[in-house]
mmCIF file of C-alpha atoms in Angstrom:
data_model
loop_
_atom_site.group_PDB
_atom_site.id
_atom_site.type_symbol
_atom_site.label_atom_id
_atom_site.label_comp_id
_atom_site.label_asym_id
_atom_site.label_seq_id
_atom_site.Cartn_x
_atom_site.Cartn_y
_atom_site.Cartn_z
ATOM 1 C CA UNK X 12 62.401 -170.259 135.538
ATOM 2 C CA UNK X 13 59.871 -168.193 136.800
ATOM 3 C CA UNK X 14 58.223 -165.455 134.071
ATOM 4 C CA UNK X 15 58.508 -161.389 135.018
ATOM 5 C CA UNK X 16 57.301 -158.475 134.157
ATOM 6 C CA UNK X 17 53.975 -157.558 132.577
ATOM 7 C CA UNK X 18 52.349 -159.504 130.005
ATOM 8 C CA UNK X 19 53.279 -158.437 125.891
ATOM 9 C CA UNK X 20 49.945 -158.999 125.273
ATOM 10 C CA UNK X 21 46.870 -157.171 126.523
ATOM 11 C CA UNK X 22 45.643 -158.497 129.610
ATOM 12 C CA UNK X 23 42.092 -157.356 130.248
ATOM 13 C CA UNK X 24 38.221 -157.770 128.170
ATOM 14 C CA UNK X 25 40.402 -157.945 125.041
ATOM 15 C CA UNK X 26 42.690 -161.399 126.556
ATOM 16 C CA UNK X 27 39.062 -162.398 128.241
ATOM 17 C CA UNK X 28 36.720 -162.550 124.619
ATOM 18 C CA UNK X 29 40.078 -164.043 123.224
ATOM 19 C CA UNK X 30 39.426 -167.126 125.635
ATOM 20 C CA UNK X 31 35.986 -167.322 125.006
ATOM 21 C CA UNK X 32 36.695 -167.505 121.138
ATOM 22 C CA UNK X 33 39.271 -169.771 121.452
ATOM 23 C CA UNK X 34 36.857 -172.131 123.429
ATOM 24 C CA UNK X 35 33.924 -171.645 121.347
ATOM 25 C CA UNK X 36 36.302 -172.983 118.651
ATOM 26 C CA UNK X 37 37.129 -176.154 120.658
ATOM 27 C CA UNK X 38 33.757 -176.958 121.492
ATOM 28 C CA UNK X 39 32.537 -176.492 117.782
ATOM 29 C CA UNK X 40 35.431 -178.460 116.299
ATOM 30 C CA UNK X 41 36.718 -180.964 118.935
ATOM 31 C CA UNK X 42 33.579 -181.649 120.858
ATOM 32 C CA UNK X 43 35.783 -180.472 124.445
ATOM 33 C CA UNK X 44 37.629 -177.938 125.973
ATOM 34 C CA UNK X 45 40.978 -178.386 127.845
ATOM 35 C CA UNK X 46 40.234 -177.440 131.211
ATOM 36 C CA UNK X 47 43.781 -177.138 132.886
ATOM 37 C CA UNK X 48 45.318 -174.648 130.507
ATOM 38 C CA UNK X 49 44.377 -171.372 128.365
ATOM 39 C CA UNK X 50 43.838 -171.989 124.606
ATOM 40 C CA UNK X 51 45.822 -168.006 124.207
ATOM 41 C CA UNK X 52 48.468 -168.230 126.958
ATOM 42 C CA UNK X 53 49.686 -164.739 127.919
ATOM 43 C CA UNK X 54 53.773 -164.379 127.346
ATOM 44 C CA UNK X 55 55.610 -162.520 129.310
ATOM 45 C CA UNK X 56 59.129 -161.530 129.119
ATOM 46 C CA UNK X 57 62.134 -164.201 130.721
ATOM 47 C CA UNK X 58 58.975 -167.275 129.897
ATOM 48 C CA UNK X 59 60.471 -170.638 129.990
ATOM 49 C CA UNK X 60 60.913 -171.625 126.401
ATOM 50 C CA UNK X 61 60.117 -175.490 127.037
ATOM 51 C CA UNK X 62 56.452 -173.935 128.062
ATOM 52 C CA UNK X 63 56.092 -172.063 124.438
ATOM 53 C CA UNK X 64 56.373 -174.824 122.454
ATOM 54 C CA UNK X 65 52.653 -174.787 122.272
ATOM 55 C CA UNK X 66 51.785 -171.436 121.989
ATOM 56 C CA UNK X 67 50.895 -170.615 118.594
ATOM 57 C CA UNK X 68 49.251 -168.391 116.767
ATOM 58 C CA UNK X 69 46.128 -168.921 114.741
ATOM 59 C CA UNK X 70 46.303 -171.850 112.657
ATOM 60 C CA UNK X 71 44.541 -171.296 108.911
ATOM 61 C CA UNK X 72 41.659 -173.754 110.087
ATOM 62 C CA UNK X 73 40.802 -171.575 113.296
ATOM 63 C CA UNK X 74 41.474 -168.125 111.217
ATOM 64 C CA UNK X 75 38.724 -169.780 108.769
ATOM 65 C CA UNK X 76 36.344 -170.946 111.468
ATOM 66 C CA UNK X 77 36.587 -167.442 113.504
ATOM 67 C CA UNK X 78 35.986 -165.841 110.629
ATOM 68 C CA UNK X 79 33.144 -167.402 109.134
ATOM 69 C CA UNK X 80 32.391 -167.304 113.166
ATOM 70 C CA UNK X 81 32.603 -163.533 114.084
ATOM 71 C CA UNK X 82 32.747 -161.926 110.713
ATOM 72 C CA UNK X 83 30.488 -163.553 108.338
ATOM 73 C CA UNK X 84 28.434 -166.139 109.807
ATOM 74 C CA UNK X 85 25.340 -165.641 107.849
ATOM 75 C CA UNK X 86 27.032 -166.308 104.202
ATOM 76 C CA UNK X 87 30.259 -168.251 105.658
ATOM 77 C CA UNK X 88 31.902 -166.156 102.864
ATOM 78 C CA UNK X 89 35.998 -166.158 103.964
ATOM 79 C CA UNK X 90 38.337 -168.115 102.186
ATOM 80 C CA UNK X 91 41.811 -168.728 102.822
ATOM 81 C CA UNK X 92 44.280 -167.110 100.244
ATOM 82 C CA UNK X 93 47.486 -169.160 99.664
ATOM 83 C CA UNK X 94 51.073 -167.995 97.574
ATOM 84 C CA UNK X 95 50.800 -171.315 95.274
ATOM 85 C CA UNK X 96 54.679 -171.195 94.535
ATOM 86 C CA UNK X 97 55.682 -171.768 97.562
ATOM 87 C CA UNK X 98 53.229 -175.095 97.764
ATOM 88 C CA UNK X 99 55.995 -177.958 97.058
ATOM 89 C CA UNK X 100 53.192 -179.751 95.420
ATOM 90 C CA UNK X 101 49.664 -179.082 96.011
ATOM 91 C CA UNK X 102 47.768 -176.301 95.143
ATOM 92 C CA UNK X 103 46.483 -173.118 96.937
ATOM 93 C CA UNK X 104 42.915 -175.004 96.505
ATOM 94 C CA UNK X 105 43.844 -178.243 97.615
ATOM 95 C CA UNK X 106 45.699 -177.027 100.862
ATOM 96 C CA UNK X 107 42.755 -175.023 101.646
ATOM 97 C CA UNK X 108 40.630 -178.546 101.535
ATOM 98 C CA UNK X 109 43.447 -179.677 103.894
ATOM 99 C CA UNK X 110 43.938 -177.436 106.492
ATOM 100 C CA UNK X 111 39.766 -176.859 106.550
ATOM 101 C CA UNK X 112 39.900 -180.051 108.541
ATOM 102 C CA UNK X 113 43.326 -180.452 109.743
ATOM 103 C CA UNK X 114 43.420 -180.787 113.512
ATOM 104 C CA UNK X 115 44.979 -178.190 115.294
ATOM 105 C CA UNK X 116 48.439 -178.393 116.134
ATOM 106 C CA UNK X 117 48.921 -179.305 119.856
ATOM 107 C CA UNK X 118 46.238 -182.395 118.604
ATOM 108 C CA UNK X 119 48.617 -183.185 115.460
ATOM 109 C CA UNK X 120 52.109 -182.793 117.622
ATOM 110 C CA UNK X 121 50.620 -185.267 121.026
ATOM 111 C CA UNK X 122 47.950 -187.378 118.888
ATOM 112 C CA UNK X 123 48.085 -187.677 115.353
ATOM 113 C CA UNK X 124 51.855 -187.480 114.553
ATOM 114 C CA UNK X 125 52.937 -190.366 117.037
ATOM 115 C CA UNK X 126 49.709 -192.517 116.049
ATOM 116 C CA UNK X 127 51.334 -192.260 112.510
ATOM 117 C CA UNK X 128 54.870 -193.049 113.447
ATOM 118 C CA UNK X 129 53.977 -196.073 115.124
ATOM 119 C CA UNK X 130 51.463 -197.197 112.997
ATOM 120 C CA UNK X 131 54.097 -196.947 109.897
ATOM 121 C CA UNK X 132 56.086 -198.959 112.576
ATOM 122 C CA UNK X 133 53.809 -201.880 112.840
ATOM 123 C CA UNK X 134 52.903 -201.720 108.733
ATOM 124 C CA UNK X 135 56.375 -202.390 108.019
ATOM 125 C CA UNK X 136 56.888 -205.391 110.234
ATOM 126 C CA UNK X 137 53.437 -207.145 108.548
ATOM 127 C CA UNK X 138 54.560 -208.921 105.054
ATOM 128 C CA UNK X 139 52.535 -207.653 101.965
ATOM 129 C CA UNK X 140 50.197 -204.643 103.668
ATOM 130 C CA UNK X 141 49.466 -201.512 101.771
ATOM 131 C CA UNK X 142 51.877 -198.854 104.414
ATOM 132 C CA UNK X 143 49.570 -196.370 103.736
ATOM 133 C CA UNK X 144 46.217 -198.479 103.719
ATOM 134 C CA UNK X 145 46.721 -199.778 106.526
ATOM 135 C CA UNK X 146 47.705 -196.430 108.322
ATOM 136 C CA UNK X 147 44.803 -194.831 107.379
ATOM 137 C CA UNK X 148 42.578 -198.272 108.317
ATOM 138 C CA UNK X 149 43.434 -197.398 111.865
ATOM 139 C CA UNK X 150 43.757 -194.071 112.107
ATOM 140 C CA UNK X 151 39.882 -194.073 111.496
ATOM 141 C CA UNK X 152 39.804 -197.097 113.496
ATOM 142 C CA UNK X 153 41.468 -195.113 116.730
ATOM 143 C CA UNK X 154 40.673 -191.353 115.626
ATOM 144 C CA UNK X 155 37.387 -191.269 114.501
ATOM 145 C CA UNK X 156 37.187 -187.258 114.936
ATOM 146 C CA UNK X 157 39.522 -187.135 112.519
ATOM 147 C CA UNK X 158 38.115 -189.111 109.394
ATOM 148 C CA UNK X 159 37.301 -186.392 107.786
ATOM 149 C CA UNK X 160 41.282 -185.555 108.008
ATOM 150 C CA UNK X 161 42.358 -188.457 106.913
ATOM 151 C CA UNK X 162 39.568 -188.395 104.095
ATOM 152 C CA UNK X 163 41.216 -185.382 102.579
ATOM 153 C CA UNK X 164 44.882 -186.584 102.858
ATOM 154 C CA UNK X 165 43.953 -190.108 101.199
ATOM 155 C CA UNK X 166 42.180 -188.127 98.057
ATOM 156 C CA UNK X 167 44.964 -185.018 97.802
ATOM 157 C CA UNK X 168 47.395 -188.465 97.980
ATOM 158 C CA UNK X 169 45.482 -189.786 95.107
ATOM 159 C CA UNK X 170 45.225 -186.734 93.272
ATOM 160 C CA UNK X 171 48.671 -185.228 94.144
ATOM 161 C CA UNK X 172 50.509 -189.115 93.230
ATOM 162 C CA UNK X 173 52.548 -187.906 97.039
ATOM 163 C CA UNK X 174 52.173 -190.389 99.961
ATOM 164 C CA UNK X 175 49.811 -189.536 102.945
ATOM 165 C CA UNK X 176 52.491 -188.655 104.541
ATOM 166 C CA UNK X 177 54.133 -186.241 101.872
ATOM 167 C CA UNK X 178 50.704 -184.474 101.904
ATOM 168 C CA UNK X 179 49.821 -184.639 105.934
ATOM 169 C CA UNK X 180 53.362 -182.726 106.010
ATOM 170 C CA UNK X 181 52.277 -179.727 103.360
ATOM 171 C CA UNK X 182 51.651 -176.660 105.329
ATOM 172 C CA UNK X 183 52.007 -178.429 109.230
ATOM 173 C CA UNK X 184 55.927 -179.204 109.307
ATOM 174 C CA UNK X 185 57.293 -178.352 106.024
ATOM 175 C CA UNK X 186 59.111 -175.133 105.787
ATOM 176 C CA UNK X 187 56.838 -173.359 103.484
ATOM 177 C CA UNK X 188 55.900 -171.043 106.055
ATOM 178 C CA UNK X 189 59.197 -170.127 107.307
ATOM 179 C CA UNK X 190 59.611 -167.158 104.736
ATOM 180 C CA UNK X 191 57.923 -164.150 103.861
ATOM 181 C CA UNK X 192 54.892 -165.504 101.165
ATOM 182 C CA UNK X 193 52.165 -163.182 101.020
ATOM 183 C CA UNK X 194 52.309 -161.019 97.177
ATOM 184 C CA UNK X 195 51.099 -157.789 96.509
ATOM 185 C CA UNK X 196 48.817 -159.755 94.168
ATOM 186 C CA UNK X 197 46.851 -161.693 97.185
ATOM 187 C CA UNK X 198 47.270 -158.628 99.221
ATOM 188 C CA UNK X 199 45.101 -156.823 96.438
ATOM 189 C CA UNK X 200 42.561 -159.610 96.588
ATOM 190 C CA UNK X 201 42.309 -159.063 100.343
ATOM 191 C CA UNK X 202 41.597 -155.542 100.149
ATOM 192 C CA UNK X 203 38.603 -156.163 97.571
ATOM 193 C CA UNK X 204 37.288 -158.612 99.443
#
């Protein structure tokens, strides 16, 4: 299905320093930019929904690097403000620790996530092995620009008594982000920031 119409989002200098963030942000974090597609796709009306699936909006991690980026980058001052109750188990601190070096999310949905699945696979088949020691053995093993990643979800896992997995889920797939959870409480700490 072919996309019509004019773009919902504006097209010109404003979709064009967009880009050029976006890429500074690969190149800073991931050591590469994709060269055969746009880190902001533009949507248009009547696009094929199978195409979208990767079209997201800012992730915490690249709303914390752009703004210690753009806005602040002589104190690196921006923090990343968090509703605790709707954290299933970790707090507002911790998931900031987390998403600080979580991957983003086309790298966690093509990469990291089916690394994981199959390397549970292969733990369960070996007797005695540690599931999650051995996950995390070769994630670093076969992801080493992740470590750091995997770092933080072995210690929240230690310090949250939840699985790696339990805590790689928190604020990536669970469905704490699916409802309204901003207060009037953080929104007053925004403003006097």
């Amino acid at each position: 299905e072919m996309a019509i119409g004019m773009p919902t989002q504006n097209a010109g200098l404003t979709h064009m320093w967009t880009q050029a963030l976006f890429s500074n942000y690969m190149v800073m974090n991931y050591g590469f930019c994709e060269h055969d597609e746009a880190r902001g796709v533009l949507r248009y009306p009547g696009w094929n929904p199978d195409e979208q699936r990767y079209s997201f909006g800012m992730s915490p991690d690249q709303g914390m690097w752009q703004c210690n980026a753009v806005m602040d980058p002589k104190h690196r001052s921006c923090r990343l403000l968090v509703n605790d109750k709707v954290l299933p188990f970790l707090s507002s601190e911790q998931l900031s620790l987390k998403l600080a070096v979580q991957p983003y999310a086309k790298i966690m949905f093509l990469e990291i996530d089916p690394q994981i699945k199959q390397l549970r696979s292969e733990a369960s088949k070996i007797e005695f092995v540690d599931e999650q020691e051995y996950v995390l053995r070769k994630l670093r093993e076969q992801k080493p620009r992740w470590t750091a990643y995997f770092d933080v979800l072995q210690n929240l896992s230690v310090s949250s008594g939840r699985s790696i997995f339990e805590v790689h889920e928190v604020g990536y797939t669970d469905t704490s982000h699916n409802y309204p959870s901003f207060t009037e409480e953080l929104l007053n700490k925004t403003c006097e920031a």
